[in-house]
Amino acid sequence: MKKKTVEDIQVLGKKVLVRVDFNVPMQDGEITDDNRIRQALPTIEYLLDEGGKVILFSHLGRVKSEADKASATLAPVAKKLEELLGKKVKFIPETRGKVLEDAINQLKNGEVLMFENTRFEDIVGKKESGNDPDLGAYWASLGDVFVNDAFGTAHRAHASNVGIASHLESVAGFLVEKELRYIGDAVDNPVRPFVAILGGAKVSDKIAVIENLLKKADKILIGGGMAYTFMKALGFNIGTSICELDKVELAKSLLEKASGKIILPVDLVVTEEFKADAPFRVTTYKNIKDNEMGLDVGPKTIELFAKELKGAKTVVWNGPLGVFEFENFAKGTRAICEILANLKEAKTIIGGGDSAAAAIQMGFEKQFTHISTGGGASLEYLEGKALPGVEALTDQEPCDCGSNCECK
Ligand code: AMP
């Protein structure tokens, strides 16, 4: 069932609770990447333009004790938002109580406030992360309507998404709507050929994604650390490369099920030490020595992957093809960015997490159809799982024809 979005509700004069994902990377109190804040701007600006009284909240990092509070405050995020929005953002350093309630009651139409990190409620009894019903009910009591625009936490049932949504009319923000449309369409309704690229460290994180995509994609290109478990399954020596021995049998059965759909690297960049400046060489998958580990795909693999991607109309990519954090082993990941950037007729979608970080860091941010803001959430969506934060939103009303058709 389709969910209501911000465009389906009237917000003039209403107190609009908006769950955003402002879980941004920070270093020494400075935001190092404000992408998630920028991605939330369309929803916030729309609600303000429509005359809503906007109340923003988010989690930031993990908060286990009072000592974590100083580094997990959302105060710098409120400042950054104020700068990006060009508008006063009143920051309330509380997650409940009279100060917060008074500030909300004093908001005028078109004004915005942000309250403190929702995970401050996790210090005593994991109230936020454990979806404490009283906390969800309390936060819901602060507003008239709820907007969820936090795709990054949509795979979790927390008090600040599922909890609130069980008490109020609840709709998707533009970002959540966009994420569901791009990832959902790619997986459920892809224009073919549909090619998936999977990398990253471990097979175990992506088993369910591979299984789901085997049913849907035309080809699955596998690189990164997870490729070695597959190569081991085929009986090749992988030296000291990263490998999950307990997943070798599973990799074997996935390869059998795939009947040629899975494409593995044919050459690799290997080294003896996991170090940025370690000497390295390129070798084929048959010639890795006992004391060598593969940290990137080689040039022949890049050529092969480029050939497989030629003519693709839908591409989903999750997980870097090598240890991109070390320049010497970043070539495969950069090459995939370049290949995808040049697929002008394809919809190119990057799941969140490390591949998104790599693509942005390498300067390709604007060259993909969509870069997801949610690592875990996009993985679970690619697995074909329902996301609790989305499921909890209010369903669209059926159209006049009486059925839940697409004519709305
Ligand atoms: P994930 O979070 O599963 O997408 O994994 C991302 C991590 O995988 C990155 O930190 C990469 O450095 C790492 N990675 C990619 N390729 C390899 C490899 N061949 N060996 C070890 N780690 C790798």
XYZ file of C-alpha atoms and ligand atoms in Angstrom:
431
model
C 0.000 0.000 0.000
C 1.325 3.441 -0.910
C 2.029 5.765 1.996
C 0.886 9.356 2.403
C 3.485 12.039 1.804
C 3.815 15.659 2.902
C 1.908 16.674 -0.197
C -1.169 14.793 1.039
C -1.626 16.870 4.205
C -2.414 20.461 5.234
C 0.131 21.864 7.674
C -0.863 25.544 7.942
C -0.762 26.488 11.631
C -0.049 22.913 12.686
C 2.748 21.678 14.915
C 4.584 19.362 12.546
C 6.893 16.791 14.157
C 9.631 15.931 11.674
C 11.999 12.999 12.239
C 15.111 13.713 10.193
C 18.357 11.761 9.929
C 21.010 14.233 11.034
C 23.393 11.482 12.108
C 26.277 13.245 10.386
C 29.993 12.403 10.731
C 31.704 14.733 13.219
C 35.296 15.373 14.165
C 36.220 17.571 17.159
C 32.734 19.081 17.178
C 32.855 19.923 13.447
C 30.561 18.349 10.853
C 32.757 16.692 8.217
C 29.955 15.873 5.738
C 26.648 17.767 5.744
C 25.030 15.662 2.976
C 22.280 14.321 5.238
C 21.329 17.832 6.373
C 21.208 19.096 2.784
C 19.088 16.116 1.721
C 16.458 17.011 4.337
C 16.131 20.649 3.202
C 13.380 20.141 0.564
C 10.978 18.725 3.177
C 11.814 21.346 5.809
C 11.552 24.230 3.334
C 8.256 22.908 1.965
C 6.698 22.604 5.444
C 7.871 26.110 6.402
C 6.575 27.605 3.133
C 3.219 25.928 3.789
C 3.009 27.678 7.180
C 3.768 24.732 9.456
C 5.395 25.065 12.879
C 8.291 22.717 12.334
C 9.763 20.636 15.179
C 12.850 18.693 14.082
C 14.536 15.824 15.880
C 17.158 13.200 15.098
C 19.583 10.806 16.678
C 23.340 11.357 16.468
C 25.763 8.509 17.157
C 25.328 6.140 20.081
C 24.670 7.495 23.549
C 25.282 5.047 26.363
C 26.127 7.284 29.309
C 26.082 10.888 30.492
C 29.731 11.114 29.385
C 28.716 10.614 25.724
C 26.394 13.627 25.724
C 29.014 16.321 25.120
C 30.175 14.774 21.842
C 26.669 13.750 20.739
C 24.791 17.024 21.122
C 22.886 18.224 18.073
C 23.778 21.859 18.817
C 26.388 22.096 15.980
C 23.908 20.461 13.612
C 21.258 23.087 14.436
C 23.833 25.785 13.669
C 24.725 24.163 10.344
C 21.045 23.826 9.448
C 20.487 27.497 10.244
C 23.304 28.354 7.810
C 21.941 26.101 5.035
C 18.345 27.150 5.568
C 19.140 30.867 5.890
C 16.671 31.016 8.750
C 16.739 30.986 12.576
C 16.651 27.460 14.023
C 15.865 27.558 17.724
C 17.797 24.748 19.430
C 16.324 23.270 22.620
C 18.900 21.164 24.496
C 16.228 18.865 25.950
C 14.343 15.788 24.768
C 11.310 16.366 26.998
C 9.905 18.682 29.673
C 8.533 22.175 30.196
C 11.284 24.103 28.405
C 10.705 22.070 25.245
C 6.917 22.164 25.543
C 6.887 25.965 26.070
C 9.214 26.507 23.102
C 6.935 24.413 20.884
C 3.850 26.264 22.072
C 5.493 29.600 21.278
C 6.382 28.646 17.700
C 4.708 30.745 15.017
C 3.676 29.572 11.569
C 6.775 29.137 9.388
C 9.184 28.905 12.346
C 11.446 25.984 13.147
C 13.013 24.473 16.233
C 15.175 21.441 16.796
C 15.372 19.455 19.992
C 18.233 17.407 21.390
C 19.532 13.986 20.270
C 16.739 11.433 20.639
C 19.269 8.877 21.873
C 19.832 10.894 25.047
C 16.729 8.904 26.012
C 18.776 5.690 25.746
C 20.924 6.421 28.804
C 18.365 5.081 31.250
C 16.650 2.066 29.778
C 17.073 2.448 25.986
C 13.787 4.278 25.689
C 14.379 5.608 22.164
C 16.078 2.563 20.595
C 13.798 0.170 22.491
C 10.672 1.981 21.214
C 9.379 2.672 24.714
C 5.618 3.196 24.256
C 5.387 6.031 26.802
C 8.170 7.959 25.062
C 6.546 7.551 21.633
C 3.200 8.698 23.070
C 4.836 11.669 24.801
C 6.651 12.893 21.687
C 3.465 12.405 19.653
C 1.609 14.602 22.186
C 3.901 17.523 21.253
C 2.558 17.800 17.701
C -0.474 17.597 15.435
C 1.005 15.561 12.604
C 4.168 13.497 12.028
C 6.528 13.542 9.051
C 9.202 10.849 8.776
C 12.069 11.940 6.544
C 14.760 9.791 8.184
C 15.425 7.041 5.667
C 18.671 6.108 7.445
C 16.731 4.792 10.464
C 13.659 3.483 8.630
C 14.879 -0.117 9.117
C 14.630 0.302 12.895
C 11.511 0.506 15.059
C 12.345 3.325 17.452
C 10.197 5.613 19.602
C 11.019 8.573 17.333
C 9.595 6.904 14.214
C 7.355 3.859 14.806
C 6.422 4.986 18.345
C 5.156 8.414 17.290
C 3.507 7.068 14.128
C 1.167 4.868 16.147
C -0.481 7.991 17.626
C -0.648 10.567 14.820
C -1.381 10.876 11.133
C 2.079 10.104 9.748
C 3.476 10.805 6.306
C 6.708 10.387 4.373
C 8.938 13.390 3.703
C 10.375 14.019 0.239
C 13.642 12.236 1.034
C 11.999 9.035 2.270
C 9.643 9.159 -0.710
C 12.594 9.613 -3.100
C 14.633 6.782 -1.544
C 11.698 4.363 -1.735
C 10.947 5.349 -5.315
C 14.518 5.010 -6.601
C 15.538 1.860 -4.746
C 12.063 0.286 -4.933
C 11.670 0.896 -8.674
C 15.184 -0.329 -9.394
C 14.628 -3.605 -7.626
C 10.951 -4.287 -8.248
C 10.418 -2.705 -11.602
C 13.816 -2.305 -13.269
C 14.320 -1.205 -16.834
C 16.552 -4.001 -18.182
C 19.312 -4.910 -18.431
C 19.565 -4.577 -14.650
C 23.097 -5.029 -13.267
C 23.982 -5.080 -9.568
C 27.501 -4.423 -8.291
C 28.342 -5.691 -4.830
C 31.530 -5.210 -2.859
C 32.607 -4.348 0.656
C 34.246 -6.423 3.293
C 31.995 -9.347 4.055
C 29.667 -11.780 2.312
C 27.733 -12.289 5.552
C 26.441 -8.677 5.486
C 25.057 -9.119 1.990
C 23.817 -12.717 1.712
C 20.167 -11.714 1.752
C 20.847 -8.971 -0.823
C 22.565 -11.440 -3.152
C 19.710 -13.918 -2.753
C 17.086 -11.276 -3.498
C 19.021 -9.782 -6.413
C 19.647 -13.214 -7.945
C 15.894 -13.307 -8.556
C 15.770 -9.809 -10.013
C 19.044 -8.709 -11.628
C 20.384 -9.860 -14.986
C 23.988 -9.838 -13.727
C 25.693 -9.453 -10.350
C 29.291 -8.192 -10.436
C 31.144 -9.017 -7.227
C 34.326 -7.282 -6.059
C 35.825 -6.121 -2.774
C 36.663 -8.370 0.135
C 33.578 -10.522 -0.322
C 34.849 -11.813 -3.689
C 37.511 -13.936 -1.946
C 34.994 -16.131 -0.153
C 33.520 -16.896 -3.597
C 36.986 -17.571 -5.084
C 37.756 -19.914 -2.179
C 34.432 -21.662 -2.888
C 35.672 -22.264 -6.429
C 38.841 -23.855 -5.013
C 41.386 -21.111 -5.721
C 44.208 -20.114 -3.393
C 43.349 -16.683 -1.964
C 46.475 -16.363 0.227
C 45.779 -14.175 3.266
C 42.876 -12.285 1.631
C 39.828 -11.581 3.774
C 37.587 -14.662 3.772
C 34.681 -15.953 5.829
C 35.395 -19.658 6.084
C 31.971 -20.399 7.524
C 30.375 -18.862 4.421
C 32.338 -20.794 1.792
C 29.651 -23.488 1.417
C 26.980 -20.819 1.130
C 29.020 -19.000 -1.529
C 29.243 -22.305 -3.417
C 25.488 -22.755 -3.351
C 24.893 -19.121 -4.418
C 27.224 -19.661 -7.386
C 25.299 -22.792 -8.351
C 21.953 -21.014 -8.019
C 23.271 -18.067 -10.034
C 23.947 -20.206 -13.117
C 26.356 -17.708 -14.621
C 24.730 -14.507 -13.346
C 27.502 -13.851 -10.815
C 30.680 -12.393 -12.318
C 33.836 -12.525 -10.181
C 37.138 -10.624 -10.608
C 39.657 -12.118 -13.031
C 42.653 -10.197 -11.719
C 43.546 -8.528 -8.466
C 45.918 -6.072 -6.853
C 47.746 -8.015 -4.150
C 50.146 -7.102 -1.368
C 51.804 -8.762 1.611
C 50.679 -6.226 4.183
C 47.441 -4.370 4.927
C 49.100 -0.962 4.687
C 48.533 2.170 2.588
C 52.100 2.202 1.248
C 52.739 -1.548 1.011
C 54.349 -2.651 -2.285
C 51.786 -4.328 -4.548
C 51.457 -6.219 -7.833
C 48.679 -7.187 -10.204
C 48.033 -10.895 -10.686
C 45.340 -13.220 -12.005
C 42.912 -15.008 -9.688
C 44.894 -18.221 -10.210
C 48.247 -16.849 -9.047
C 47.817 -15.358 -5.596
C 50.711 -16.478 -3.379
C 50.226 -17.889 0.120
C 51.533 -14.693 1.771
C 49.553 -12.247 -0.388
C 46.173 -10.626 0.088
C 43.998 -9.002 -2.553
C 43.026 -5.435 -1.735
C 41.602 -4.288 -5.074
C 40.356 -5.576 -8.408
C 42.813 -5.377 -11.314
C 42.622 -3.675 -14.751
C 41.287 -6.761 -16.594
C 38.431 -7.010 -14.083
C 37.627 -3.333 -14.624
C 37.497 -4.024 -18.370
C 35.274 -7.052 -17.813
C 32.920 -5.154 -15.503
C 32.785 -2.251 -18.019
C 31.758 -4.746 -20.711
C 29.046 -6.230 -18.498
C 27.760 -2.748 -17.677
C 27.652 -1.586 -21.299
C 24.047 -0.977 -22.290
C 22.741 -1.453 -18.726
C 19.605 0.563 -18.027
C 19.456 0.048 -14.266
C 22.470 -0.298 -11.981
C 22.475 -0.725 -8.218
C 25.837 -0.575 -6.441
C 26.579 -1.402 -2.823
C 30.074 -1.821 -1.380
C 33.499 -0.595 -2.573
C 35.508 -2.860 -4.891
C 38.687 -2.507 -2.885
C 40.238 -0.862 0.144
C 39.481 2.579 -1.280
C 40.729 4.256 1.899
C 44.293 3.462 0.625
C 45.015 5.330 -2.627
C 46.976 2.389 -4.093
C 43.911 0.157 -3.752
C 41.210 2.659 -4.740
C 41.468 2.226 -8.531
C 38.691 -0.366 -8.875
C 36.215 1.729 -6.889
C 37.151 4.891 -8.804
C 36.870 3.056 -12.131
C 33.341 1.887 -11.259
C 32.397 5.494 -10.442
C 33.741 6.570 -13.858
C 31.987 3.768 -15.735
C 28.656 4.497 -14.038
C 29.033 8.251 -14.557
C 29.325 7.563 -18.300
C 26.254 5.307 -18.525
C 24.111 8.193 -19.663
C 20.991 6.144 -20.316
C 21.031 4.161 -17.101
C 19.477 4.805 -13.734
C 22.431 4.500 -11.371
C 21.692 4.006 -7.706
C 24.238 3.756 -4.935
C 23.257 2.191 -1.634
C 24.452 4.230 1.337
C 27.449 3.433 3.503
C 30.974 3.108 2.203
C 30.261 3.085 -1.535
C 28.288 6.325 -1.169
C 31.116 7.819 0.915
C 33.678 6.686 -1.681
C 31.700 8.102 -4.618
C 31.199 11.456 -2.879
C 34.823 11.598 -1.707
C 36.038 10.863 -5.256
C 33.976 13.739 -6.658
C 31.133 11.814 -8.329
C 28.296 13.034 -6.104
C 26.362 14.702 -8.926
C 26.905 11.973 -11.496
C 24.550 9.286 -10.239
C 20.796 9.160 -10.418
C 20.581 8.623 -6.668
C 22.957 8.175 -3.743
C 21.094 6.737 -0.778
C 21.420 8.382 2.642
C 20.848 5.082 4.432
C 23.448 2.295 4.521
C 21.598 -0.278 6.650
C 18.162 0.839 5.443
C 19.075 0.627 1.756
C 20.622 -2.832 2.293
C 17.448 -4.081 3.994
C 15.320 -2.584 1.251
C 17.525 -4.292 -1.351
C 16.979 -7.527 0.571
C 13.272 -7.096 -0.113
C 12.425 -6.482 3.559
C 9.712 -4.103 4.720
C 11.088 -1.125 6.646
C 9.243 -0.627 9.980
C 9.660 3.170 9.871
C 7.868 3.211 6.519
C 5.299 0.522 7.328
C 4.147 2.622 10.306
C 3.155 5.573 8.083
C -0.453 6.271 7.134
C -1.685 4.531 3.994
C -2.871 6.544 1.011
C -6.639 6.465 0.699
C -7.847 4.280 -2.149
C -8.770 6.339 -5.214
C -12.305 6.916 -6.493
C -12.308 3.719 -8.486
C -12.439 1.910 -5.161
C -9.294 -0.163 -5.438
C -5.739 0.593 -4.493
C -4.711 1.395 -8.037
C -2.052 3.773 -9.355
C -4.486 6.367 -10.698
C -3.937 8.797 -7.809
P 31.042 -2.739 3.713
O 30.748 -1.879 4.886
O 30.727 -4.174 3.896
O 30.503 -2.167 2.424
O 32.629 -2.740 3.579
C 33.371 -1.613 3.290
C 34.793 -1.894 3.605
O 35.241 -2.981 2.819
C 35.721 -0.740 3.276
O 36.235 -0.225 4.485
C 36.826 -1.370 2.440
O 38.115 -0.977 2.819
C 36.631 -2.852 2.713
N 37.168 -3.691 1.628
C 36.913 -3.622 0.319
N 37.659 -4.510 -0.354
C 38.417 -5.155 0.544
C 39.394 -6.186 0.470
N 39.740 -6.713 -0.711
N 39.975 -6.604 1.608
C 39.619 -6.068 2.789
N 38.693 -5.103 2.942
C 38.099 -4.650 1.833
